[in-house]
PDB file of C-alpha atoms in Angstrom:
ATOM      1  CA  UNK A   1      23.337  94.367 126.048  1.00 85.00           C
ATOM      2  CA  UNK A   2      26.121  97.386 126.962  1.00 91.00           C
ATOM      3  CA  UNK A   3      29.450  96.561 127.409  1.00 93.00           C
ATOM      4  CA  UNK A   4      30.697  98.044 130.411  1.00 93.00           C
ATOM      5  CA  UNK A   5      34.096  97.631 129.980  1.00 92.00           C
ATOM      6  CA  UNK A   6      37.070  96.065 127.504  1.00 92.00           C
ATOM      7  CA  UNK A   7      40.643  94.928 127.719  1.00 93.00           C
ATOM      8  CA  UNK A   8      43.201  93.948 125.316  1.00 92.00           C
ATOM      9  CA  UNK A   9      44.636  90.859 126.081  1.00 91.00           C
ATOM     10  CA  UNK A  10      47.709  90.999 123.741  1.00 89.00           C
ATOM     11  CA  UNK A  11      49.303  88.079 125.198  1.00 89.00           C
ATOM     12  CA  UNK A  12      46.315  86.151 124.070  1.00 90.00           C
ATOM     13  CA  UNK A  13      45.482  87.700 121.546  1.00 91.00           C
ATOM     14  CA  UNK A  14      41.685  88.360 122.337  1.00 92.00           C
ATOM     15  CA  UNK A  15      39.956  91.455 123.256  1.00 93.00           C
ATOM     16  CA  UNK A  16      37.651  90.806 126.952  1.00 94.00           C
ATOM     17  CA  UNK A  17      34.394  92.356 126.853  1.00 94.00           C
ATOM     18  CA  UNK A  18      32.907  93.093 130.506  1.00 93.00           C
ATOM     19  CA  UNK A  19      29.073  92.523 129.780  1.00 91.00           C
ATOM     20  CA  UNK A  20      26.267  91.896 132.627  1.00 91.00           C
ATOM     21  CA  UNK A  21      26.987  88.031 131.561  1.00 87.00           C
ATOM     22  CA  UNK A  22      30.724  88.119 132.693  1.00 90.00           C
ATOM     23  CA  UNK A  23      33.284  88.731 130.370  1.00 92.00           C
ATOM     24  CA  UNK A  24      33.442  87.136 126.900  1.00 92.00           C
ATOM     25  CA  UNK A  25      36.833  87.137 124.721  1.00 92.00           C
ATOM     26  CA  UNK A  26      37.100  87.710 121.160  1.00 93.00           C
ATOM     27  CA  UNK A  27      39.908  86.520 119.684  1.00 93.00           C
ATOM     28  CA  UNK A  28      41.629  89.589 117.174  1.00 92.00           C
ATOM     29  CA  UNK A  29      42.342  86.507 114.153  1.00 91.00           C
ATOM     30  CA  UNK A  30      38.138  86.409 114.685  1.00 91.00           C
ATOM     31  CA  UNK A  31      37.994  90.550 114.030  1.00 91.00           C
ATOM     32  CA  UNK A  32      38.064  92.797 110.884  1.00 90.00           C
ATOM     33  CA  UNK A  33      40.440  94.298 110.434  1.00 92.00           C
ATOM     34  CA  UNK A  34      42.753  91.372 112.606  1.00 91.00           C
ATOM     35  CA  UNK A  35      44.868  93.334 114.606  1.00 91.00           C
ATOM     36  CA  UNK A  36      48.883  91.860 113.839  1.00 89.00           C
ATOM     37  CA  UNK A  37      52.211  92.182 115.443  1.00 87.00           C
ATOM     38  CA  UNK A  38      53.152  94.940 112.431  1.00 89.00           C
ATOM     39  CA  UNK A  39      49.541  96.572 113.003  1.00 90.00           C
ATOM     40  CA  UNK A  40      48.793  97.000 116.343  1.00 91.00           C
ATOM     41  CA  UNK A  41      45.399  98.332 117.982  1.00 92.00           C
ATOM     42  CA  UNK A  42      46.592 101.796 118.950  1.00 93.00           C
ATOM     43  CA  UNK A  43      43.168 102.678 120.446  1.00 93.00           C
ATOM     44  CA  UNK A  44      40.019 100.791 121.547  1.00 93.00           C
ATOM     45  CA  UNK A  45      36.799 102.263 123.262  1.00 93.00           C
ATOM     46  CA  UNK A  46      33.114 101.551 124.371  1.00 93.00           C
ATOM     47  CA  UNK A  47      31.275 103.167 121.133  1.00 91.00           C
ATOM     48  CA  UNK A  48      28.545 104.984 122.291  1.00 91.00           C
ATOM     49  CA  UNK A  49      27.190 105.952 118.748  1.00 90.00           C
ATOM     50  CA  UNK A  50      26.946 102.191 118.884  1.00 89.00           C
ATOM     51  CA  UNK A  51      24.600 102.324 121.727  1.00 90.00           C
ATOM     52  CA  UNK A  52      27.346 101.224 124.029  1.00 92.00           C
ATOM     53  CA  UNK A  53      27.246  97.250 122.173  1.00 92.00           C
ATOM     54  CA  UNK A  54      30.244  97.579 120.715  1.00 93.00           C
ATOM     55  CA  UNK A  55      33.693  98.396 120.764  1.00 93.00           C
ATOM     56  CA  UNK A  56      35.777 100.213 118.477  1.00 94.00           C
ATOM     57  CA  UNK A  57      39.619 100.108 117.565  1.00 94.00           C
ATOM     58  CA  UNK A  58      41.777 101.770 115.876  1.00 95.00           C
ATOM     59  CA  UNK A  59      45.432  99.982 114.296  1.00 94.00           C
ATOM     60  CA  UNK A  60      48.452 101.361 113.641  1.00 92.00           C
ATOM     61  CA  UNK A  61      48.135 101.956 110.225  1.00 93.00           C
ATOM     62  CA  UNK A  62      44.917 103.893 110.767  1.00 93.00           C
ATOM     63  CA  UNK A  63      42.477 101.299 110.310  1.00 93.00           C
ATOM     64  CA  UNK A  64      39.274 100.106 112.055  1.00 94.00           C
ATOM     65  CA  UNK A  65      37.058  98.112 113.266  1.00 93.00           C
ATOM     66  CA  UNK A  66      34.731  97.388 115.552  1.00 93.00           C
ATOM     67  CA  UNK A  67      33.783  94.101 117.622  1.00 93.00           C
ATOM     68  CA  UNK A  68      29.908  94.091 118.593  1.00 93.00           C
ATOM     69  CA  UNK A  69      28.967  92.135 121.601  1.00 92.00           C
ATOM     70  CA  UNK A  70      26.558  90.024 119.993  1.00 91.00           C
ATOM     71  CA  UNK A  71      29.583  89.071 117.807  1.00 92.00           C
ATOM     72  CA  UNK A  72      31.021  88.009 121.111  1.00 92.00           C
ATOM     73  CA  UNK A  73      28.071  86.123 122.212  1.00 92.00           C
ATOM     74  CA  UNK A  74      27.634  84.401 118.687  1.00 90.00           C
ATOM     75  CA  UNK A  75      31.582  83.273 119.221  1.00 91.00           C
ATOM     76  CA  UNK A  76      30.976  81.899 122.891  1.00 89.00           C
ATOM     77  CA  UNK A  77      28.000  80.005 121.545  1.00 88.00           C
ATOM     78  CA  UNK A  78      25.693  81.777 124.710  1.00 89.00           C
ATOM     79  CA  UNK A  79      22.636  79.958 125.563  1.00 90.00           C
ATOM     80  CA  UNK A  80      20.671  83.559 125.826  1.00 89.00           C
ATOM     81  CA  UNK A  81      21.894  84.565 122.115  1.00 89.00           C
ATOM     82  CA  UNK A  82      21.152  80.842 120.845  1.00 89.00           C
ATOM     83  CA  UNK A  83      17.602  81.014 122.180  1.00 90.00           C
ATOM     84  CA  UNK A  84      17.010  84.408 120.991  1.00 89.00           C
ATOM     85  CA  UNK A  85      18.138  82.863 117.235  1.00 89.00           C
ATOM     86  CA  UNK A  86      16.508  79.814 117.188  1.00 90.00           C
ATOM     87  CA  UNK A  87      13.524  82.467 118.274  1.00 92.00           C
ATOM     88  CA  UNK A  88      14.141  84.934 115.291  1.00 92.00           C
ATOM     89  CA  UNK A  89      14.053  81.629 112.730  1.00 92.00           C
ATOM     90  CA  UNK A  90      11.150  80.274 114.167  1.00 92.00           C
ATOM     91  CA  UNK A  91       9.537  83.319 113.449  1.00 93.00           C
ATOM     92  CA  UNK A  92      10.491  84.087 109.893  1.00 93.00           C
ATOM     93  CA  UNK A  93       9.251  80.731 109.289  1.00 92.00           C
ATOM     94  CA  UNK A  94       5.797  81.991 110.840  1.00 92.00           C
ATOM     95  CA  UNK A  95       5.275  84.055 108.166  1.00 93.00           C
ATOM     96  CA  UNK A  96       6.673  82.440 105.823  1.00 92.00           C
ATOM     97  CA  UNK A  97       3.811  80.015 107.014  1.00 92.00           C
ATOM     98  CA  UNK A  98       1.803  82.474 107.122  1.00 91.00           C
ATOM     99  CA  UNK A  99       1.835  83.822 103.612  1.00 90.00           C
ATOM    100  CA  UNK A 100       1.570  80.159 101.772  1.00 90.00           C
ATOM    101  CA  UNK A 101      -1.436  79.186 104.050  1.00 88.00           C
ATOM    102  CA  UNK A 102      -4.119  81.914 103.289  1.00 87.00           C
ATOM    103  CA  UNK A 103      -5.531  81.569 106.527  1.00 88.00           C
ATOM    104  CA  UNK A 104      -6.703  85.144 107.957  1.00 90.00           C
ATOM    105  CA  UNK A 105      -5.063  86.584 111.398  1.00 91.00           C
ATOM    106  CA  UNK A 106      -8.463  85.878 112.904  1.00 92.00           C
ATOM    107  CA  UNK A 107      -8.610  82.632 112.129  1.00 92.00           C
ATOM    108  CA  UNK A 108      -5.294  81.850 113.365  1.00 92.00           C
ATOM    109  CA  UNK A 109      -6.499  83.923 116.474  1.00 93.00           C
ATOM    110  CA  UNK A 110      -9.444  81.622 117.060  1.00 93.00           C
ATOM    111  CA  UNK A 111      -6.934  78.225 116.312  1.00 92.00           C
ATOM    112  CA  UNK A 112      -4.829  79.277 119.077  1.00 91.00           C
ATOM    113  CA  UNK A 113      -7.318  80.398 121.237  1.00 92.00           C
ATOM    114  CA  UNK A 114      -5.713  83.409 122.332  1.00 92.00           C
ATOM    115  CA  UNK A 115      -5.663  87.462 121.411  1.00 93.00           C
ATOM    116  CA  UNK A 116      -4.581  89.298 118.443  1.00 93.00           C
ATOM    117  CA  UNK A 117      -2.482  91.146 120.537  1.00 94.00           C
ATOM    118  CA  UNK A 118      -0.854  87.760 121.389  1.00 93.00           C
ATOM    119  CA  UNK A 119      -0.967  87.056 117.752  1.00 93.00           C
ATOM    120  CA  UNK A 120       1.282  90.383 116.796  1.00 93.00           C
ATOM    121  CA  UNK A 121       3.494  89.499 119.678  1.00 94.00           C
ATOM    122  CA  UNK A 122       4.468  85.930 118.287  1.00 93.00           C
ATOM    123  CA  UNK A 123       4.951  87.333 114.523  1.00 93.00           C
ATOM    124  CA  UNK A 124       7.165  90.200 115.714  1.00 91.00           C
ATOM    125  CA  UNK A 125      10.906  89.284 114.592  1.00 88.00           C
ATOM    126  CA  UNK A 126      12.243  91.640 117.229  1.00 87.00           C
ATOM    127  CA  UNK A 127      10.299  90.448 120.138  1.00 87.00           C
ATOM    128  CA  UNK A 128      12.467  87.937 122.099  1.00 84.00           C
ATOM    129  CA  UNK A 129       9.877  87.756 125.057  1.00 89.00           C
ATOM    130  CA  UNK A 130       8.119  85.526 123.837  1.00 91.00           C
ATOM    131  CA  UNK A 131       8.647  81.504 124.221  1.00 91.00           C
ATOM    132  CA  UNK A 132       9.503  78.573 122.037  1.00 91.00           C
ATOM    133  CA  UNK A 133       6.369  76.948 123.324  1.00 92.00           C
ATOM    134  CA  UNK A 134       3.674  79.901 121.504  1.00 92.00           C
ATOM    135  CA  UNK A 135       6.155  79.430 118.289  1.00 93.00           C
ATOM    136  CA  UNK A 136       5.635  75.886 118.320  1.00 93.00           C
ATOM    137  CA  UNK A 137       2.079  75.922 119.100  1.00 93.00           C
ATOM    138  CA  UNK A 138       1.636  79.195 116.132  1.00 93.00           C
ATOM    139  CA  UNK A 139       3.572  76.673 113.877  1.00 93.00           C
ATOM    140  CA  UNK A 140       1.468  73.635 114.513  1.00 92.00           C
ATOM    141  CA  UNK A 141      -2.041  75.868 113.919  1.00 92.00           C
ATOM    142  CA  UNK A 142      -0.405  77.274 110.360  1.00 91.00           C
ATOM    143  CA  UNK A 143      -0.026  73.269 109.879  1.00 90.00           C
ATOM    144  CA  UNK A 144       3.999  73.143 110.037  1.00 90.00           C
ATOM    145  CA  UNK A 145       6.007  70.340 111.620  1.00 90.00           C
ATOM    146  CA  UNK A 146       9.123  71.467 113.389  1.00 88.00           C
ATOM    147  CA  UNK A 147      12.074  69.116 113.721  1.00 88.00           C
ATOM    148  CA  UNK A 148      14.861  69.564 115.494  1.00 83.00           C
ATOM    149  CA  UNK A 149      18.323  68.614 114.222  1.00 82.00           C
ATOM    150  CA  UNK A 150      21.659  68.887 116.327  1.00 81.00           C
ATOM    151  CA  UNK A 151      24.755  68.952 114.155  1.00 77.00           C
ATOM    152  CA  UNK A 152      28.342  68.938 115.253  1.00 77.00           C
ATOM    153  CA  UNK A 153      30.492  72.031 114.538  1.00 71.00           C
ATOM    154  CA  UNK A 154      32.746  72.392 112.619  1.00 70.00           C
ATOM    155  CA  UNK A 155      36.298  71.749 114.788  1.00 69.00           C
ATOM    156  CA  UNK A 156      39.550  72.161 113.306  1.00 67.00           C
ATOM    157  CA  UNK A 157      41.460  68.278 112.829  1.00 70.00           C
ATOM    158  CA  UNK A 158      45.024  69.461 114.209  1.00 70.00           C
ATOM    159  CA  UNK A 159      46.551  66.134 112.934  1.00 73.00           C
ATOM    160  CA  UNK A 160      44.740  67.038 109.357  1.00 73.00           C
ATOM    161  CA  UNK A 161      46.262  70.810 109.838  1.00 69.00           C
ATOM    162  CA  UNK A 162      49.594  69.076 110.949  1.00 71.00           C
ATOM    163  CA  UNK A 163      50.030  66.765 107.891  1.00 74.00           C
ATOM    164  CA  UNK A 164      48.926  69.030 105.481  1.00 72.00           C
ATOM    165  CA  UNK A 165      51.943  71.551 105.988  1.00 72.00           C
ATOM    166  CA  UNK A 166      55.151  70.304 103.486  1.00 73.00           C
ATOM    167  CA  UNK A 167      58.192  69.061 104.843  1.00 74.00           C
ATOM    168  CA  UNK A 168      60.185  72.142 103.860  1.00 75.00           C
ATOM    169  CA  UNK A 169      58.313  74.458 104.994  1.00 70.00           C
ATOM    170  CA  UNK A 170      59.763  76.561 107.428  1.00 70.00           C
ATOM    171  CA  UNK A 171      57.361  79.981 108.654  1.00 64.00           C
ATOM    172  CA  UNK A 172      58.251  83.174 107.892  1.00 67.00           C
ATOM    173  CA  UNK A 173      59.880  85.113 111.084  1.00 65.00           C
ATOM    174  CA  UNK A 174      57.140  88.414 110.388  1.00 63.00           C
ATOM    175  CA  UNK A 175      54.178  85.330 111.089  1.00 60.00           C
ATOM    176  CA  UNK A 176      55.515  84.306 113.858  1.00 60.00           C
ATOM    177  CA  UNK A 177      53.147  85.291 116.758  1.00 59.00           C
ATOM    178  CA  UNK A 178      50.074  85.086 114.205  1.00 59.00           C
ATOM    179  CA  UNK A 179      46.800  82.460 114.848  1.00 56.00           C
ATOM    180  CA  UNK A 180      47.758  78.738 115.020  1.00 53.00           C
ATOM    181  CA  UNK A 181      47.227  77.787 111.155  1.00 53.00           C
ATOM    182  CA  UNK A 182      46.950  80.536 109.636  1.00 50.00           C
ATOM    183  CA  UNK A 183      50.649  80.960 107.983  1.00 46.00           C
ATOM    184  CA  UNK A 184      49.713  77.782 106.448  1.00 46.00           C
ATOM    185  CA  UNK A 185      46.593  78.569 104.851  1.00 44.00           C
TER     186      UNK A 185
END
């Protein structure tokens, strides 16, 4: 996915990627280098030795980075990247499958009643046309049960943050500006 275009949003602290999905923000405390109120980003472009998925910056101090859009998408949680992981997993468990059960290609062919063409298809990592459904059904004929857990993520307790800092502790003026929390990690 090319980014078409990217702003620096220094009040907020976030670059905004235009994408064909809308624009997604990265926050800078998110990139590598992190861009800070002593080091700047002095220059940031669409990187087209990076086939155009990524942007690149430059600080003051002559550092850089780069933020790739998938990064982006992987931050924003995006149904289209989630599918296309839960895709590449289900498919490095394939062969994982695969390899333990000593069942030949054909016969896994015949199982799922379909082509070997079909059969390359599901087992190739990089294809994300295929569906969930011919992963499940390729999982079921290796003789795999998939289960599906949903976990919470892991959200920052403000109140924990809060009573964690000591009662003397006054911030430094130079990290003033910087990501909530982080002059007190």
């Amino acid at each position: 996915m090319r980014i078409t275009g990217v702003k620096l949003n220094n009040r907020r602290r976030e670059f905004e990627l235009a994408c064909e999905l809308g624009t997604l923000s990265f926050p800078y405390a998110k990139a590598e280098p992190m861009p800070t109120q002593d080091d700047r980003i002095v220059e940031a472009f669409i990187d087209e030795e990076l086939a155009g998925e990524a942007v690149t910056y430059r600080l003051a101090s002559g550092a850089e980075g780069f933020v790739h859009i998938e990064m982006a998408r992987d931050y924003h949680r995006e149904p289209g990247y989630m599918r296309a992981q839960l895709l590449h997993k289900l498919t490095l468990e394939a062969h994982t499958a695969l390899d333990r059960s000593h069942l030949s290609k054909r016969e896994i062919t015949r199982r799922l009643d379909t082509s070997p063409a079909q059969l390359y298809r599901l087992l190739d990592p990089a294809n994300y046309s295929k569906s969930v459904d011919g992963m499940l059904e390729l999982l079921a004929a290796l003789g795999c049960e998939v289960d599906v857990a949903v976990h919470m993520r892991d959200r920052v307790n403000l109140n924990e943050l809060i009573k964690g800092i000591p009662k003397d502790y006054e911030p430094e003026e130079d990290l003033w500006g910087a990501p909530v929390g982080r002059e007190v990690l």
